[in-house]
Amino acid sequence: DAKTTQPPSMDCAEGRAANLPCNHSTISGNEYVYWYRQIHSQGPQYIIHGLKNNETNEMASLIITEDRKSSTLILPHATLRDTAVYYCIAPSTGGFKTIFGAGTRLFVKA
Amino acid sequence: EAQVTQNPRYLITVTGKKLTVTCSQNMNHEYMSWYRQDPGLGLRQIYYSMNVEVTDKGDVPEGYKVSRKEKRNFPLILESPSPNQTSLYFCASSSGTEVYEQYFGPGTRLTVT
């Protein structure tokens, strides 16, 4: 797996966009970037993934830099319910282990 | 409703008393996995299974056993639990073509005294 680095915590005002960065400078050409979040002690929830193009779904947008060394998860209008730990992972292709790092704890404030 | 279920959700037991935590999914997923989550150590993978009768070790397999006799079920077995296995356990499943789009269960909080 490519090593991923995320800030330990971030704050965001309710209604504003939350931009969560992830560095994955050792990612190889065919490794995807996946994002999950975990609200309190619930099971993690898959959000989105991408390879090199920007991706958007009903939950979030994923922007991957052209060199693929970093990405940003965007929650366009953060709500209090988006307060959670967000994990960025870049698993190796051909393997089936999943390694989660420490993630970013996002606090959305009213 | 597509879901991963775990039982029990909470368990307090004593050292050495064998226990099984069950995990079941109704999505016909090939891939299933167990994780434990501890404060300061994050989510760590214990075992995973690519399909029936195919299992492999994750990062922290010591002290655990698994079996995959049916596609929908992936029980986690602690033959002789110890206090250092006190943790929050999650089961997850995904399709064989999208292994990393995992659906997680609600968690099992285990305390070993």
PDB file of N, CA, C and O in Angstrom, chain A residues 25-96:
ATOM      1  N   SER A  25       2.423  10.319  -1.838  1.00  0.00           N
ATOM      2  CA  SER A  25       3.473  10.575  -2.825  1.00  0.00           C
ATOM      3  C   SER A  25       4.096   9.307  -3.388  1.00  0.00           C
ATOM      4  O   SER A  25       4.727   9.356  -4.445  1.00  0.00           O
ATOM      5  N   THR A  26       3.943   8.168  -2.693  1.00  0.00           N
ATOM      6  CA  THR A  26       4.557   6.930  -3.191  1.00  0.00           C
ATOM      7  C   THR A  26       3.568   6.078  -3.985  1.00  0.00           C
ATOM      8  O   THR A  26       3.871   4.937  -4.319  1.00  0.00           O
ATOM      9  N   ILE A  27       2.431   6.626  -4.307  1.00  0.00           N
ATOM     10  CA  ILE A  27       1.404   5.853  -5.010  1.00  0.00           C
ATOM     11  C   ILE A  27       1.914   5.445  -6.379  1.00  0.00           C
ATOM     12  O   ILE A  27       2.630   6.199  -7.053  1.00  0.00           O
ATOM     13  N   SER A  28       1.571   4.231  -6.781  1.00  0.00           N
ATOM     14  CA  SER A  28       1.988   3.785  -8.106  1.00  0.00           C
ATOM     15  C   SER A  28       0.855   4.041  -9.101  1.00  0.00           C
ATOM     16  O   SER A  28      -0.259   4.371  -8.727  1.00  0.00           O
ATOM     17  N   GLY A  29       1.195   3.862 -10.380  1.00  0.00           N
ATOM     18  CA  GLY A  29       0.310   4.321 -11.432  1.00  0.00           C
ATOM     19  C   GLY A  29      -1.080   3.712 -11.456  1.00  0.00           C
ATOM     20  O   GLY A  29      -2.022   4.338 -11.929  1.00  0.00           O
ATOM     21  N   ASN A  30      -1.212   2.491 -10.949  1.00  0.00           N
ATOM     22  CA  ASN A  30      -2.511   1.842 -11.035  1.00  0.00           C
ATOM     23  C   ASN A  30      -3.191   1.662  -9.684  1.00  0.00           C
ATOM     24  O   ASN A  30      -4.113   0.864  -9.555  1.00  0.00           O
ATOM     25  N   GLU A  31      -2.714   2.370  -8.691  1.00  0.00           N
ATOM     26  CA  GLU A  31      -3.335   2.293  -7.366  1.00  0.00           C
ATOM     27  C   GLU A  31      -4.368   3.396  -7.198  1.00  0.00           C
ATOM     28  O   GLU A  31      -4.084   4.562  -7.438  1.00  0.00           O
ATOM     29  N   TYR A  32      -5.541   2.990  -6.780  1.00  0.00           N
ATOM     30  CA  TYR A  32      -6.618   3.934  -6.546  1.00  0.00           C
ATOM     31  C   TYR A  32      -6.483   4.572  -5.173  1.00  0.00           C
ATOM     32  O   TYR A  32      -5.865   4.023  -4.260  1.00  0.00           O
ATOM     33  N   VAL A  33      -7.143   5.687  -5.008  1.00  0.00           N
ATOM     34  CA  VAL A  33      -7.271   6.343  -3.707  1.00  0.00           C
ATOM     35  C   VAL A  33      -8.722   6.188  -3.253  1.00  0.00           C
ATOM     36  O   VAL A  33      -9.655   6.471  -4.015  1.00  0.00           O
ATOM     37  N   TYR A  34      -8.882   5.719  -2.043  1.00  0.00           N
ATOM     38  CA  TYR A  34     -10.214   5.513  -1.475  1.00  0.00           C
ATOM     39  C   TYR A  34     -10.369   6.387  -0.227  1.00  0.00           C
ATOM     40  O   TYR A  34      -9.416   6.592   0.517  1.00  0.00           O
ATOM     41  N   TRP A  35     -11.591   6.823  -0.017  1.00  0.00           N
ATOM     42  CA  TRP A  35     -11.907   7.593   1.183  1.00  0.00           C
ATOM     43  C   TRP A  35     -13.061   6.936   1.936  1.00  0.00           C
ATOM     44  O   TRP A  35     -14.055   6.505   1.328  1.00  0.00           O
ATOM     45  N   TYR A  36     -12.884   6.901   3.247  1.00  0.00           N
ATOM     46  CA  TYR A  36     -13.916   6.419   4.155  1.00  0.00           C
ATOM     47  C   TYR A  36     -14.097   7.452   5.260  1.00  0.00           C
ATOM     48  O   TYR A  36     -13.234   8.289   5.498  1.00  0.00           O
ATOM     49  N   ARG A  37     -15.201   7.327   5.959  1.00  0.00           N
ATOM     50  CA  ARG A  37     -15.345   8.111   7.180  1.00  0.00           C
ATOM     51  C   ARG A  37     -15.953   7.238   8.264  1.00  0.00           C
ATOM     52  O   ARG A  37     -16.633   6.257   7.989  1.00  0.00           O
ATOM     53  N   GLN A  38     -15.690   7.623   9.511  1.00  0.00           N
ATOM     54  CA  GLN A  38     -16.202   6.894  10.652  1.00  0.00           C
ATOM     55  C   GLN A  38     -16.771   7.890  11.640  1.00  0.00           C
ATOM     56  O   GLN A  38     -16.037   8.733  12.174  1.00  0.00           O
ATOM     57  N   ILE A  39     -18.053   7.793  11.838  1.00  0.00           N
ATOM     58  CA  ILE A  39     -18.744   8.671  12.772  1.00  0.00           C
ATOM     59  C   ILE A  39     -18.747   8.017  14.134  1.00  0.00           C
ATOM     60  O   ILE A  39     -19.260   6.901  14.295  1.00  0.00           O
ATOM     61  N   HIS A  40     -18.140   8.692  15.088  1.00  0.00           N
ATOM     62  CA  HIS A  40     -17.985   8.191  16.454  1.00  0.00           C
ATOM     63  C   HIS A  40     -17.479   6.748  16.412  1.00  0.00           C
ATOM     64  O   HIS A  40     -16.452   6.490  15.814  1.00  0.00           O
ATOM     65  N   SER A  41     -18.105   5.810  16.987  1.00  0.00           N
ATOM     66  CA  SER A  41     -17.632   4.424  17.004  1.00  0.00           C
ATOM     67  C   SER A  41     -18.470   3.529  16.098  1.00  0.00           C
ATOM     68  O   SER A  41     -18.493   2.313  16.275  1.00  0.00           O
ATOM     69  N   GLN A  42     -19.103   4.127  15.102  1.00  0.00           N
ATOM     70  CA  GLN A  42     -19.850   3.325  14.135  1.00  0.00           C
ATOM     71  C   GLN A  42     -18.879   2.671  13.158  1.00  0.00           C
ATOM     72  O   GLN A  42     -17.693   3.039  13.101  1.00  0.00           O
ATOM     73  N   GLY A  43     -19.354   1.736  12.366  1.00  0.00           N
ATOM     74  CA  GLY A  43     -18.521   1.144  11.337  1.00  0.00           C
ATOM     75  C   GLY A  43     -18.150   2.175  10.289  1.00  0.00           C
ATOM     76  O   GLY A  43     -18.957   3.041   9.946  1.00  0.00           O
ATOM     77  N   PRO A  44     -16.921   2.141   9.785  1.00  0.00           N
ATOM     78  CA  PRO A  44     -16.539   3.069   8.717  1.00  0.00           C
ATOM     79  C   PRO A  44     -17.476   2.956   7.522  1.00  0.00           C
ATOM     80  O   PRO A  44     -18.052   1.901   7.259  1.00  0.00           O
ATOM     81  N   GLN A  45     -17.592   4.058   6.813  1.00  0.00           N
ATOM     82  CA  GLN A  45     -18.489   4.151   5.654  1.00  0.00           C
ATOM     83  C   GLN A  45     -17.681   4.559   4.442  1.00  0.00           C
ATOM     84  O   GLN A  45     -16.961   5.569   4.477  1.00  0.00           O
ATOM     85  N   TYR A  46     -17.772   3.789   3.393  1.00  0.00           N
ATOM     86  CA  TYR A  46     -17.106   4.132   2.132  1.00  0.00           C
ATOM     87  C   TYR A  46     -17.708   5.420   1.576  1.00  0.00           C
ATOM     88  O   TYR A  46     -18.930   5.609   1.599  1.00  0.00           O
ATOM     89  N   ILE A  47     -16.837   6.312   1.070  1.00  0.00           N
ATOM     90  CA  ILE A  47     -17.334   7.564   0.495  1.00  0.00           C
ATOM     91  C   ILE A  47     -17.144   7.584  -1.017  1.00  0.00           C
ATOM     92  O   ILE A  47     -18.100   7.730  -1.782  1.00  0.00           O
ATOM     93  N   ILE A  48     -15.908   7.435  -1.466  1.00  0.00           N
ATOM     94  CA  ILE A  48     -15.610   7.658  -2.871  1.00  0.00           C
ATOM     95  C   ILE A  48     -14.229   7.120  -3.178  1.00  0.00           C
ATOM     96  O   ILE A  48     -13.425   6.904  -2.256  1.00  0.00           O
ATOM     97  N   HIS A  49     -13.936   6.856  -4.438  1.00  0.00           N
ATOM     98  CA  HIS A  49     -12.576   6.512  -4.814  1.00  0.00           C
ATOM     99  C   HIS A  49     -12.284   7.032  -6.217  1.00  0.00           C
ATOM    100  O   HIS A  49     -13.208   7.361  -6.980  1.00  0.00           O
ATOM    101  N   GLY A  50     -10.993   7.097  -6.543  1.00  0.00           N
ATOM    102  CA  GLY A  50     -10.603   7.580  -7.852  1.00  0.00           C
ATOM    103  C   GLY A  50      -9.204   7.136  -8.210  1.00  0.00           C
ATOM    104  O   GLY A  50      -8.416   6.753  -7.333  1.00  0.00           O
ATOM    105  N   LEU A  51      -8.893   7.223  -9.496  1.00  0.00           N
ATOM    106  CA  LEU A  51      -7.561   6.860  -9.980  1.00  0.00           C
ATOM    107  C   LEU A  51      -6.789   8.103 -10.391  1.00  0.00           C
ATOM    108  O   LEU A  51      -5.728   8.391  -9.841  1.00  0.00           O
ATOM    109  N   LYS A  52      -7.290   8.843 -11.346  1.00  0.00           N
ATOM    110  CA  LYS A  52      -6.610  10.071 -11.739  1.00  0.00           C
ATOM    111  C   LYS A  52      -7.561  11.183 -12.152  1.00  0.00           C
ATOM    112  O   LYS A  52      -7.201  12.348 -12.110  1.00  0.00           O
ATOM    113  N   ASN A  53      -8.764  10.825 -12.502  1.00  0.00           N
ATOM    114  CA  ASN A  53      -9.743  11.853 -12.825  1.00  0.00           C
ATOM    115  C   ASN A  53     -10.484  12.279 -11.572  1.00  0.00           C
ATOM    116  O   ASN A  53     -10.597  11.531 -10.621  1.00  0.00           O
ATOM    117  N   ASN A  54     -10.995  13.485 -11.581  1.00  0.00           N
ATOM    118  CA  ASN A  54     -11.805  13.928 -10.460  1.00  0.00           C
ATOM    119  C   ASN A  54     -13.110  13.142 -10.461  1.00  0.00           C
ATOM    120  O   ASN A  54     -13.641  12.791 -11.510  1.00  0.00           O
ATOM    121  N   GLU A  55     -13.603  12.858  -9.279  1.00  0.00           N
ATOM    122  CA  GLU A  55     -14.812  12.084  -9.132  1.00  0.00           C
ATOM    123  C   GLU A  55     -15.793  12.816  -8.219  1.00  0.00           C
ATOM    124  O   GLU A  55     -15.376  13.532  -7.308  1.00  0.00           O
ATOM    125  N   THR A  56     -17.052  12.610  -8.490  1.00  0.00           N
ATOM    126  CA  THR A  56     -18.097  13.211  -7.648  1.00  0.00           C
ATOM    127  C   THR A  56     -19.223  12.209  -7.493  1.00  0.00           C
ATOM    128  O   THR A  56     -19.589  11.517  -8.443  1.00  0.00           O
ATOM    129  N   ASN A  57     -19.750  12.123  -6.289  1.00  0.00           N
ATOM    130  CA  ASN A  57     -20.969  11.360  -6.062  1.00  0.00           C
ATOM    131  C   ASN A  57     -21.863  12.155  -5.120  1.00  0.00           C
ATOM    132  O   ASN A  57     -21.587  13.333  -4.838  1.00  0.00           O
ATOM    133  N   GLU A  58     -22.896  11.531  -4.627  1.00  0.00           N
ATOM    134  CA  GLU A  58     -23.865  12.262  -3.803  1.00  0.00           C
ATOM    135  C   GLU A  58     -23.287  12.674  -2.456  1.00  0.00           C
ATOM    136  O   GLU A  58     -23.855  13.525  -1.776  1.00  0.00           O
ATOM    137  N   MET A  59     -22.204  12.074  -2.061  1.00  0.00           N
ATOM    138  CA  MET A  59     -21.630  12.395  -0.756  1.00  0.00           C
ATOM    139  C   MET A  59     -20.525  13.440  -0.845  1.00  0.00           C
ATOM    140  O   MET A  59     -20.395  14.289   0.054  1.00  0.00           O
ATOM    141  N   ALA A  60     -19.684  13.357  -1.880  1.00  0.00           N
ATOM    142  CA  ALA A  60     -18.486  14.187  -1.889  1.00  0.00           C
ATOM    143  C   ALA A  60     -17.879  14.255  -3.280  1.00  0.00           C
ATOM    144  O   ALA A  60     -18.323  13.570  -4.196  1.00  0.00           O
ATOM    145  N   SER A  61     -16.854  15.102  -3.377  1.00  0.00           N
ATOM    146  CA  SER A  61     -16.032  15.159  -4.580  1.00  0.00           C
ATOM    147  C   SER A  61     -14.600  14.806  -4.212  1.00  0.00           C
ATOM    148  O   SER A  61     -14.157  15.082  -3.087  1.00  0.00           O
ATOM    149  N   LEU A  62     -13.909  14.205  -5.160  1.00  0.00           N
ATOM    150  CA  LEU A  62     -12.513  13.824  -4.958  1.00  0.00           C
ATOM    151  C   LEU A  62     -11.690  14.460  -6.062  1.00  0.00           C
ATOM    152  O   LEU A  62     -11.968  14.231  -7.249  1.00  0.00           O
ATOM    153  N   ILE A  63     -10.721  15.260  -5.636  1.00  0.00           N
ATOM    154  CA  ILE A  63      -9.822  15.911  -6.579  1.00  0.00           C
ATOM    155  C   ILE A  63      -8.450  15.279  -6.413  1.00  0.00           C
ATOM    156  O   ILE A  63      -7.886  15.269  -5.315  1.00  0.00           O
ATOM    157  N   ILE A  64      -7.904  14.729  -7.484  1.00  0.00           N
ATOM    158  CA  ILE A  64      -6.580  14.107  -7.453  1.00  0.00           C
ATOM    159  C   ILE A  64      -5.659  14.948  -8.308  1.00  0.00           C
ATOM    160  O   ILE A  64      -5.993  15.286  -9.448  1.00  0.00           O
ATOM    161  N   THR A  65      -4.496  15.297  -7.769  1.00  0.00           N
ATOM    162  CA  THR A  65      -3.559  16.121  -8.532  1.00  0.00           C
ATOM    163  C   THR A  65      -3.057  15.358  -9.744  1.00  0.00           C
ATOM    164  O   THR A  65      -3.081  14.126  -9.786  1.00  0.00           O
ATOM    165  N   GLU A  66      -2.573  16.113 -10.701  1.00  0.00           N
ATOM    166  CA  GLU A  66      -2.154  15.500 -11.965  1.00  0.00           C
ATOM    167  C   GLU A  66      -1.024  14.490 -11.758  1.00  0.00           C
ATOM    168  O   GLU A  66      -0.973  13.466 -12.423  1.00  0.00           O
ATOM    169  N   ASP A  67      -0.131  14.783 -10.816  1.00  0.00           N
ATOM    170  CA  ASP A  67       0.967  13.849 -10.549  1.00  0.00           C
ATOM    171  C   ASP A  67       0.543  12.717  -9.613  1.00  0.00           C
ATOM    172  O   ASP A  67       1.335  11.834  -9.300  1.00  0.00           O
ATOM    173  N   ARG A  68      -0.693  12.764  -9.139  1.00  0.00           N
ATOM    174  CA  ARG A  68      -1.316  11.746  -8.290  1.00  0.00           C
ATOM    175  C   ARG A  68      -0.652  11.624  -6.922  1.00  0.00           C
ATOM    176  O   ARG A  68      -0.894  10.664  -6.210  1.00  0.00           O
ATOM    177  N   LYS A  69       0.136  12.580  -6.540  1.00  0.00           N
ATOM    178  CA  LYS A  69       0.813  12.476  -5.252  1.00  0.00           C
ATOM    179  C   LYS A  69      -0.050  12.977  -4.094  1.00  0.00           C
ATOM    180  O   LYS A  69       0.322  12.811  -2.928  1.00  0.00           O
ATOM    181  N   SER A  70      -1.140  13.591  -4.390  1.00  0.00           N
ATOM    182  CA  SER A  70      -2.028  14.033  -3.320  1.00  0.00           C
ATOM    183  C   SER A  70      -3.460  14.120  -3.840  1.00  0.00           C
ATOM    184  O   SER A  70      -3.693  14.141  -5.057  1.00  0.00           O
ATOM    185  N   SER A  71      -4.376  14.163  -2.904  1.00  0.00           N
ATOM    186  CA  SER A  71      -5.786  14.289  -3.271  1.00  0.00           C
ATOM    187  C   SER A  71      -6.503  15.090  -2.192  1.00  0.00           C
ATOM    188  O   SER A  71      -5.982  15.270  -1.081  1.00  0.00           O
ATOM    189  N   THR A  72      -7.674  15.567  -2.534  1.00  0.00           N
ATOM    190  CA  THR A  72      -8.493  16.327  -1.596  1.00  0.00           C
ATOM    191  C   THR A  72      -9.924  15.829  -1.677  1.00  0.00           C
ATOM    192  O   THR A  72     -10.496  15.723  -2.765  1.00  0.00           O
ATOM    193  N   LEU A  73     -10.466  15.491  -0.538  1.00  0.00           N
ATOM    194  CA  LEU A  73     -11.881  15.145  -0.440  1.00  0.00           C
ATOM    195  C   LEU A  73     -12.639  16.415  -0.106  1.00  0.00           C
ATOM    196  O   LEU A  73     -12.273  17.128   0.834  1.00  0.00           O
ATOM    197  N   ILE A  74     -13.667  16.695  -0.860  1.00  0.00           N
ATOM    198  CA  ILE A  74     -14.444  17.910  -0.639  1.00  0.00           C
ATOM    199  C   ILE A  74     -15.868  17.554  -0.257  1.00  0.00           C
ATOM    200  O   ILE A  74     -16.566  16.843  -0.995  1.00  0.00           O
ATOM    201  N   LEU A  75     -16.275  18.044   0.910  1.00  0.00           N
ATOM    202  CA  LEU A  75     -17.684  17.985   1.306  1.00  0.00           C
ATOM    203  C   LEU A  75     -18.228  19.372   1.034  1.00  0.00           C
ATOM    204  O   LEU A  75     -17.891  20.316   1.741  1.00  0.00           O
ATOM    205  N   PRO A  76     -19.053  19.559   0.020  1.00  0.00           N
ATOM    206  CA  PRO A  76     -19.368  20.911  -0.460  1.00  0.00           C
ATOM    207  C   PRO A  76     -20.106  21.795   0.544  1.00  0.00           C
ATOM    208  O   PRO A  76     -19.859  22.993   0.586  1.00  0.00           O
ATOM    209  N   HIS A  77     -20.971  21.219   1.335  1.00  0.00           N
ATOM    210  CA  HIS A  77     -21.725  22.006   2.326  1.00  0.00           C
ATOM    211  C   HIS A  77     -21.781  21.197   3.614  1.00  0.00           C
ATOM    212  O   HIS A  77     -22.728  20.453   3.855  1.00  0.00           O
ATOM    213  N   ALA A  78     -20.735  21.322   4.401  1.00  0.00           N
ATOM    214  CA  ALA A  78     -20.608  20.475   5.585  1.00  0.00           C
ATOM    215  C   ALA A  78     -21.747  20.728   6.583  1.00  0.00           C
ATOM    216  O   ALA A  78     -22.170  21.875   6.790  1.00  0.00           O
ATOM    217  N   THR A  79     -22.224  19.663   7.177  1.00  0.00           N
ATOM    218  CA  THR A  79     -23.232  19.762   8.230  1.00  0.00           C
ATOM    219  C   THR A  79     -22.641  19.171   9.513  1.00  0.00           C
ATOM    220  O   THR A  79     -21.596  18.518   9.488  1.00  0.00           O
ATOM    221  N   LEU A  80     -23.333  19.384  10.606  1.00  0.00           N
ATOM    222  CA  LEU A  80     -22.861  18.865  11.891  1.00  0.00           C
ATOM    223  C   LEU A  80     -22.713  17.340  11.838  1.00  0.00           C
ATOM    224  O   LEU A  80     -21.834  16.766  12.501  1.00  0.00           O
ATOM    225  N   ARG A  81     -23.542  16.698  11.023  1.00  0.00           N
ATOM    226  CA  ARG A  81     -23.485  15.242  10.919  1.00  0.00           C
ATOM    227  C   ARG A  81     -22.260  14.747  10.164  1.00  0.00           C
ATOM    228  O   ARG A  81     -21.991  13.546  10.126  1.00  0.00           O
ATOM    229  N   ASP A  82     -21.522  15.660   9.549  1.00  0.00           N
ATOM    230  CA  ASP A  82     -20.286  15.280   8.859  1.00  0.00           C
ATOM    231  C   ASP A  82     -19.098  15.225   9.814  1.00  0.00           C
ATOM    232  O   ASP A  82     -17.983  14.872   9.394  1.00  0.00           O
ATOM    233  N   THR A  83     -19.304  15.589  11.069  1.00  0.00           N
ATOM    234  CA  THR A  83     -18.226  15.448  12.053  1.00  0.00           C
ATOM    235  C   THR A  83     -17.882  13.972  12.182  1.00  0.00           C
ATOM    236  O   THR A  83     -18.733  13.146  12.506  1.00  0.00           O
ATOM    237  N   ALA A  84     -16.629  13.644  11.894  1.00  0.00           N
ATOM    238  CA  ALA A  84     -16.226  12.245  11.815  1.00  0.00           C
ATOM    239  C   ALA A  84     -14.711  12.183  11.614  1.00  0.00           C
ATOM    240  O   ALA A  84     -14.058  13.209  11.417  1.00  0.00           O
ATOM    241  N   VAL A  85     -14.182  10.963  11.640  1.00  0.00           N
ATOM    242  CA  VAL A  85     -12.792  10.740  11.232  1.00  0.00           C
ATOM    243  C   VAL A  85     -12.823  10.284   9.775  1.00  0.00           C
ATOM    244  O   VAL A  85     -13.568   9.366   9.424  1.00  0.00           O
ATOM    245  N   TYR A  86     -12.016  10.932   8.952  1.00  0.00           N
ATOM    246  CA  TYR A  86     -11.962  10.635   7.524  1.00  0.00           C
ATOM    247  C   TYR A  86     -10.631   9.950   7.195  1.00  0.00           C
ATOM    248  O   TYR A  86      -9.573  10.447   7.548  1.00  0.00           O
ATOM    249  N   TYR A  87     -10.737   8.817   6.532  1.00  0.00           N
ATOM    250  CA  TYR A  87      -9.558   8.025   6.201  1.00  0.00           C
ATOM    251  C   TYR A  87      -9.327   8.030   4.692  1.00  0.00           C
ATOM    252  O   TYR A  87     -10.252   7.814   3.908  1.00  0.00           O
ATOM    253  N   CYS A  88      -8.092   8.227   4.335  1.00  0.00           N
ATOM    254  CA  CYS A  88      -7.656   8.122   2.952  1.00  0.00           C
ATOM    255  C   CYS A  88      -6.751   6.899   2.876  1.00  0.00           C
ATOM    256  O   CYS A  88      -5.818   6.760   3.670  1.00  0.00           O
ATOM    257  N   ILE A  89      -7.026   5.968   1.947  1.00  0.00           N
ATOM    258  CA  ILE A  89      -6.174   4.793   1.796  1.00  0.00           C
ATOM    259  C   ILE A  89      -5.832   4.608   0.322  1.00  0.00           C
ATOM    260  O   ILE A  89      -6.601   5.013  -0.566  1.00  0.00           O
ATOM    261  N   ALA A  90      -4.690   3.995   0.078  1.00  0.00           N
ATOM    262  CA  ALA A  90      -4.240   3.734  -1.292  1.00  0.00           C
ATOM    263  C   ALA A  90      -3.704   2.309  -1.344  1.00  0.00           C
ATOM    264  O   ALA A  90      -2.493   2.089  -1.321  1.00  0.00           O
ATOM    265  N   PRO A  91      -4.603   1.334  -1.391  1.00  0.00           N
ATOM    266  CA  PRO A  91      -4.165  -0.065  -1.318  1.00  0.00           C
ATOM    267  C   PRO A  91      -3.433  -0.533  -2.563  1.00  0.00           C
ATOM    268  O   PRO A  91      -3.678  -0.045  -3.669  1.00  0.00           O
ATOM    269  N   SER A  92      -2.546  -1.482  -2.360  1.00  0.00           N
ATOM    270  CA  SER A  92      -1.778  -2.028  -3.476  1.00  0.00           C
ATOM    271  C   SER A  92      -2.682  -2.848  -4.370  1.00  0.00           C
ATOM    272  O   SER A  92      -3.560  -3.564  -3.901  1.00  0.00           O
ATOM    273  N   THR A  93      -2.449  -2.757  -5.658  1.00  0.00           N
ATOM    274  CA  THR A  93      -3.193  -3.611  -6.581  1.00  0.00           C
ATOM    275  C   THR A  93      -2.629  -5.022  -6.494  1.00  0.00           C
ATOM    276  O   THR A  93      -1.441  -5.230  -6.240  1.00  0.00           O
ATOM    277  N   GLY A  94      -3.482  -5.993  -6.654  1.00  0.00           N
ATOM    278  CA  GLY A  94      -3.044  -7.375  -6.598  1.00  0.00           C
ATOM    279  C   GLY A  94      -3.005  -7.943  -5.205  1.00  0.00           C
ATOM    280  O   GLY A  94      -2.860  -9.142  -5.021  1.00  0.00           O
ATOM    281  N   GLY A  95      -3.081  -7.095  -4.203  1.00  0.00           N
ATOM    282  CA  GLY A  95      -3.141  -7.583  -2.823  1.00  0.00           C
ATOM    283  C   GLY A  95      -4.518  -7.325  -2.276  1.00  0.00           C
ATOM    284  O   GLY A  95      -5.295  -6.577  -2.861  1.00  0.00           O
ATOM    285  N   PHE A  96      -4.843  -7.895  -1.154  1.00  0.00           N
ATOM    286  CA  PHE A  96      -6.184  -7.743  -0.619  1.00  0.00           C
ATOM    287  C   PHE A  96      -6.194  -7.278   0.819  1.00  0.00           C
ATOM    288  O   PHE A  96      -7.235  -7.240   1.450  1.00  0.00           O
TER     289      PHE A  96
END
